[in-house]
PDB file of C-alpha atoms in Angstrom:
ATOM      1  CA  UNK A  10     158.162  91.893  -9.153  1.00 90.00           C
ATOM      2  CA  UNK A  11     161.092  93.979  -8.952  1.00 94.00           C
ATOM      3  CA  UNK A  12     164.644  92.192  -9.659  1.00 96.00           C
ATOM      4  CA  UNK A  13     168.253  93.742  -9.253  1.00 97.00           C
ATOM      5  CA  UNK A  14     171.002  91.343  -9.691  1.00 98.00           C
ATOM      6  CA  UNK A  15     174.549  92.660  -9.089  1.00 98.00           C
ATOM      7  CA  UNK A  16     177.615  90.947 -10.879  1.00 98.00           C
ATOM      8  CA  UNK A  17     180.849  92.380 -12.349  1.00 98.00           C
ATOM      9  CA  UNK A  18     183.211  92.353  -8.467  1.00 98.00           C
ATOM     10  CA  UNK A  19     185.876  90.446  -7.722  1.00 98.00           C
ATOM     11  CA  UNK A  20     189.962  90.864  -6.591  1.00 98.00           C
ATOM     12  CA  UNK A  21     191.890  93.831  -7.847  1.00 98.00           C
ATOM     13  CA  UNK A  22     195.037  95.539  -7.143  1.00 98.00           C
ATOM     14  CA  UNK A  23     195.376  99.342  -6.174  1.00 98.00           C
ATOM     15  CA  UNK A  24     195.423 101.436  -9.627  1.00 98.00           C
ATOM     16  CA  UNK A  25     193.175  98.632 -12.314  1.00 98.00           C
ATOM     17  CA  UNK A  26     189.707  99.269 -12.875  1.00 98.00           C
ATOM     18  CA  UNK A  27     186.568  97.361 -12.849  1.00 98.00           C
ATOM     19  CA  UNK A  28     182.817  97.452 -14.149  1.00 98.00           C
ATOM     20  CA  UNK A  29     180.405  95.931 -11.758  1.00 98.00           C
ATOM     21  CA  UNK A  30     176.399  95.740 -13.671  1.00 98.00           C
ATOM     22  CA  UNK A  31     173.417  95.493 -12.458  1.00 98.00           C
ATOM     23  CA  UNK A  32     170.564  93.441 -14.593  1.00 97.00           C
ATOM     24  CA  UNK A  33     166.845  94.833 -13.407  1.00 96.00           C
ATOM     25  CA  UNK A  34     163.548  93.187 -14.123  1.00 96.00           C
ATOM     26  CA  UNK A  35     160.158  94.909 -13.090  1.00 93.00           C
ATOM     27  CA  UNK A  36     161.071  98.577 -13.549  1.00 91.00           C
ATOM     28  CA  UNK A  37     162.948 100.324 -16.396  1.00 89.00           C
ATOM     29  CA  UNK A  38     166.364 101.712 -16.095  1.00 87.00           C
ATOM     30  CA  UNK A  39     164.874 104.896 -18.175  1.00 88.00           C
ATOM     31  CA  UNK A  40     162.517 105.787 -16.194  1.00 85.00           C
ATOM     32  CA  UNK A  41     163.839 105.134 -12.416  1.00 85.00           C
ATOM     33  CA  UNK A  42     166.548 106.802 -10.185  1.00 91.00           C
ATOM     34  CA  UNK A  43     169.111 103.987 -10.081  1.00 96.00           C
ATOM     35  CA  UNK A  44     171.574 104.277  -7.555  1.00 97.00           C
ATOM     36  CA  UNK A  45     174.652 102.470  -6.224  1.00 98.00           C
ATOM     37  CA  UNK A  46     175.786 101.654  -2.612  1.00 98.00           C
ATOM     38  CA  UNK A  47     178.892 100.416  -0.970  1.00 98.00           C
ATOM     39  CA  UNK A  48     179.214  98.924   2.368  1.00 98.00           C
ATOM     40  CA  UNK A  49     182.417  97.743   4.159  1.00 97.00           C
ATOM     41  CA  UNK A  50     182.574  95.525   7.285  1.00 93.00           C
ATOM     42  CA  UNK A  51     182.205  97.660  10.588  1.00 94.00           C
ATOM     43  CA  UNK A  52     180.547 100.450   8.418  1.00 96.00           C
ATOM     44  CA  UNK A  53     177.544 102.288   7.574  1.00 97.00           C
ATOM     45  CA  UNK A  54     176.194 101.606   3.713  1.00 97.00           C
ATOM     46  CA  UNK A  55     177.334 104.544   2.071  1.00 97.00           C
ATOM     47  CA  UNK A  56     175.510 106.141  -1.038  1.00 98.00           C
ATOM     48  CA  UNK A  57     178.602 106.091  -3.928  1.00 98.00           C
ATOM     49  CA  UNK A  58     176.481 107.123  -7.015  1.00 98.00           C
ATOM     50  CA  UNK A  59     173.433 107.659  -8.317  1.00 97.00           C
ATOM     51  CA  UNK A  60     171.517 108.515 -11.551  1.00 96.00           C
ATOM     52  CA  UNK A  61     168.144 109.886 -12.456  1.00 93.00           C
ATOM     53  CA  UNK A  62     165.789 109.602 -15.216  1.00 88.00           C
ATOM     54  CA  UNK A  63     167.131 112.446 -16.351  1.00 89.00           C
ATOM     55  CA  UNK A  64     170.238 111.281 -17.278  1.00 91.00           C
ATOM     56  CA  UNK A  65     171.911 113.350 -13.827  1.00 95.00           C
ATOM     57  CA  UNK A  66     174.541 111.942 -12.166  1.00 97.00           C
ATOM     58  CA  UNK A  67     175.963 112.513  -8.704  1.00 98.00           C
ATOM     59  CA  UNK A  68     178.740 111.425  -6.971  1.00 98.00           C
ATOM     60  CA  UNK A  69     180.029 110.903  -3.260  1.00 98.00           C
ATOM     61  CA  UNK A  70     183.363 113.277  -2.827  1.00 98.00           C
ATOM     62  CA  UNK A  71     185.362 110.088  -1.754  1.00 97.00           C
ATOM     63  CA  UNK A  72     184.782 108.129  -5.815  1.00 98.00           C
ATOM     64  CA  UNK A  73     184.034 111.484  -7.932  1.00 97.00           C
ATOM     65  CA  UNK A  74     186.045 111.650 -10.821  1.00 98.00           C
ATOM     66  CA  UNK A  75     187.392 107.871 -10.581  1.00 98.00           C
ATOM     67  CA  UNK A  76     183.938 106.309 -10.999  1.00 98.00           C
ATOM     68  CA  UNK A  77     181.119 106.383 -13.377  1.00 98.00           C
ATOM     69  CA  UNK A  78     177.402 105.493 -13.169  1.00 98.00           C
ATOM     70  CA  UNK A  79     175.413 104.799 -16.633  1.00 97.00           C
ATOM     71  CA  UNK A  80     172.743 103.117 -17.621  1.00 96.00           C
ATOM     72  CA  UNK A  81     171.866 101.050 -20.940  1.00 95.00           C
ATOM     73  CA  UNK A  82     168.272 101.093 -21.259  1.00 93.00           C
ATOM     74  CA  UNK A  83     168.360  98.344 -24.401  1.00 95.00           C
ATOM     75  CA  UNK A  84     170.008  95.461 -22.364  1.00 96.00           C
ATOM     76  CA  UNK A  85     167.960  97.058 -18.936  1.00 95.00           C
ATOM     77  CA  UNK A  86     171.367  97.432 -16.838  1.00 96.00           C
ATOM     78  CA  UNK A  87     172.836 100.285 -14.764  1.00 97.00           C
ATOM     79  CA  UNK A  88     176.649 100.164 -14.597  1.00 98.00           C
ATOM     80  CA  UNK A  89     179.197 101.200 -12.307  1.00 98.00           C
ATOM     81  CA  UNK A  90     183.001 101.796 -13.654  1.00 98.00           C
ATOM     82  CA  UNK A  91     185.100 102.039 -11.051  1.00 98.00           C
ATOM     83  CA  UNK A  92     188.351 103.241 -11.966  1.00 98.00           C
ATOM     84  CA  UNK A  93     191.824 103.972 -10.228  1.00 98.00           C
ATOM     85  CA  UNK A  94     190.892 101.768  -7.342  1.00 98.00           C
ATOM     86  CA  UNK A  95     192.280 102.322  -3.981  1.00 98.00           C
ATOM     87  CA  UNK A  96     192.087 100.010  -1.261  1.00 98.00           C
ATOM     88  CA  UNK A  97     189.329 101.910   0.641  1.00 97.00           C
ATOM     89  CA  UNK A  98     187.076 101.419  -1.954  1.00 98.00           C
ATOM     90  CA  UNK A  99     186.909  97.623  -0.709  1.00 98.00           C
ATOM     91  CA  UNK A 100     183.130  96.906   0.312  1.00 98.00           C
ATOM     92  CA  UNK A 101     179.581  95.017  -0.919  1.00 98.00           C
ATOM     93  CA  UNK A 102     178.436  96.885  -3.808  1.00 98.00           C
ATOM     94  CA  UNK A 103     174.703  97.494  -3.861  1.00 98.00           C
ATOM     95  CA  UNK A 104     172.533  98.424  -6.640  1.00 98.00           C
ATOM     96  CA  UNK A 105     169.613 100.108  -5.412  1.00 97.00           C
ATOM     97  CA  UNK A 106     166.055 101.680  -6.922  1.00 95.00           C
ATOM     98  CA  UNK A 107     162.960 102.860  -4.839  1.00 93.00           C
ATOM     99  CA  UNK A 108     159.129 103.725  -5.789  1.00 89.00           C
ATOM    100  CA  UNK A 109     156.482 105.519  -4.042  1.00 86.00           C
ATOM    101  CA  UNK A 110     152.632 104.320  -4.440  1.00 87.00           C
ATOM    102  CA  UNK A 111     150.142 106.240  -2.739  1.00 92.00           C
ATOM    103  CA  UNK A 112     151.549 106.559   0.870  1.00 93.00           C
ATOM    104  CA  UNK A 113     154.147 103.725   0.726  1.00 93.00           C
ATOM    105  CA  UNK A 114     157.479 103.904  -0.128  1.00 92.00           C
ATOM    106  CA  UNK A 115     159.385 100.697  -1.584  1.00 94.00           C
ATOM    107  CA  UNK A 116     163.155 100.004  -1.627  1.00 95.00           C
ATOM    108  CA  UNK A 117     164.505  97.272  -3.711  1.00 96.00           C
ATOM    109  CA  UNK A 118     167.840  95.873  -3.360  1.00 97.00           C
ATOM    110  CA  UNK A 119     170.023  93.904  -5.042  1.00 98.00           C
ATOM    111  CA  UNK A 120     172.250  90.704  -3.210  1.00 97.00           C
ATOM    112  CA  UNK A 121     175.446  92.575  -3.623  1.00 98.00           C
ATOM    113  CA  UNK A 122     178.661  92.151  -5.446  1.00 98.00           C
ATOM    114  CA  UNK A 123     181.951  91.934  -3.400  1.00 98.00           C
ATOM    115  CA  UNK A 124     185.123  94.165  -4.604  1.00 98.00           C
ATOM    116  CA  UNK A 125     188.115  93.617  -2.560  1.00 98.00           C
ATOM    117  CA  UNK A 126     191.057  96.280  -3.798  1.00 98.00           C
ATOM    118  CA  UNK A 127     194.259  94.785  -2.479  1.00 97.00           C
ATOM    119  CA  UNK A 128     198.357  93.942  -3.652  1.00 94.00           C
TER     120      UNK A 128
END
């Protein structure tokens, strides 16, 4: 079975930084396309950053250049760095994988971590 556990979120002010993780069990880290998701109340989940096997990253316009995705494929993690925080980067973080098998597609979520960016 497939296992994404998101920790790392928490209270911040505008400006500090923090590292949310993601622990997987079931797949590898190396050989999926790991992604990360944000959603804040009243809004649609929003795809922040993702990362393929390849070692590619891509970022959405509104967090490029203040965060990072990376993976460690020792410990089995994919990491988020957020950096510079602003307030309306406040949401549920989401770490987020998918697989295809034959015809079906399967999406695997993790519970979500909470980041709250306020003074």
């Amino acid at each position: 079975q497939v296992q994404l556990v998101e920790s790392g979120g928490g209270l911040v002010q505008p400006g500090r930084s923090l590292r949310l993780s993601c622990a997987v069990s079931g797949i590898s880290v190396g050989v999926n396309s790991m992604d990360w998701y944000r959603q804040a109340p009243g809004n649609q989940r929003e795809l922040v950053a993702a990362i393929t096997s390849g070692g590619s990253a891509n970022y959405a316009d509104s967090v490029k250049g203040r965060f990072t995705i990376s993976r460690d494929n020792v410990k089995n993690t994919v990491n988020l760095e957020l950096d510079s925080l602003k307030p309306e980067d406040t949401a549920v973080y989401y770490c987020h994988t998918w697989q295809v098998t034959g015809l079906r597609r399967y999406d695997y979520w993790g519970q979500g971590t909470q980041v709250t960016v306020s003074s």
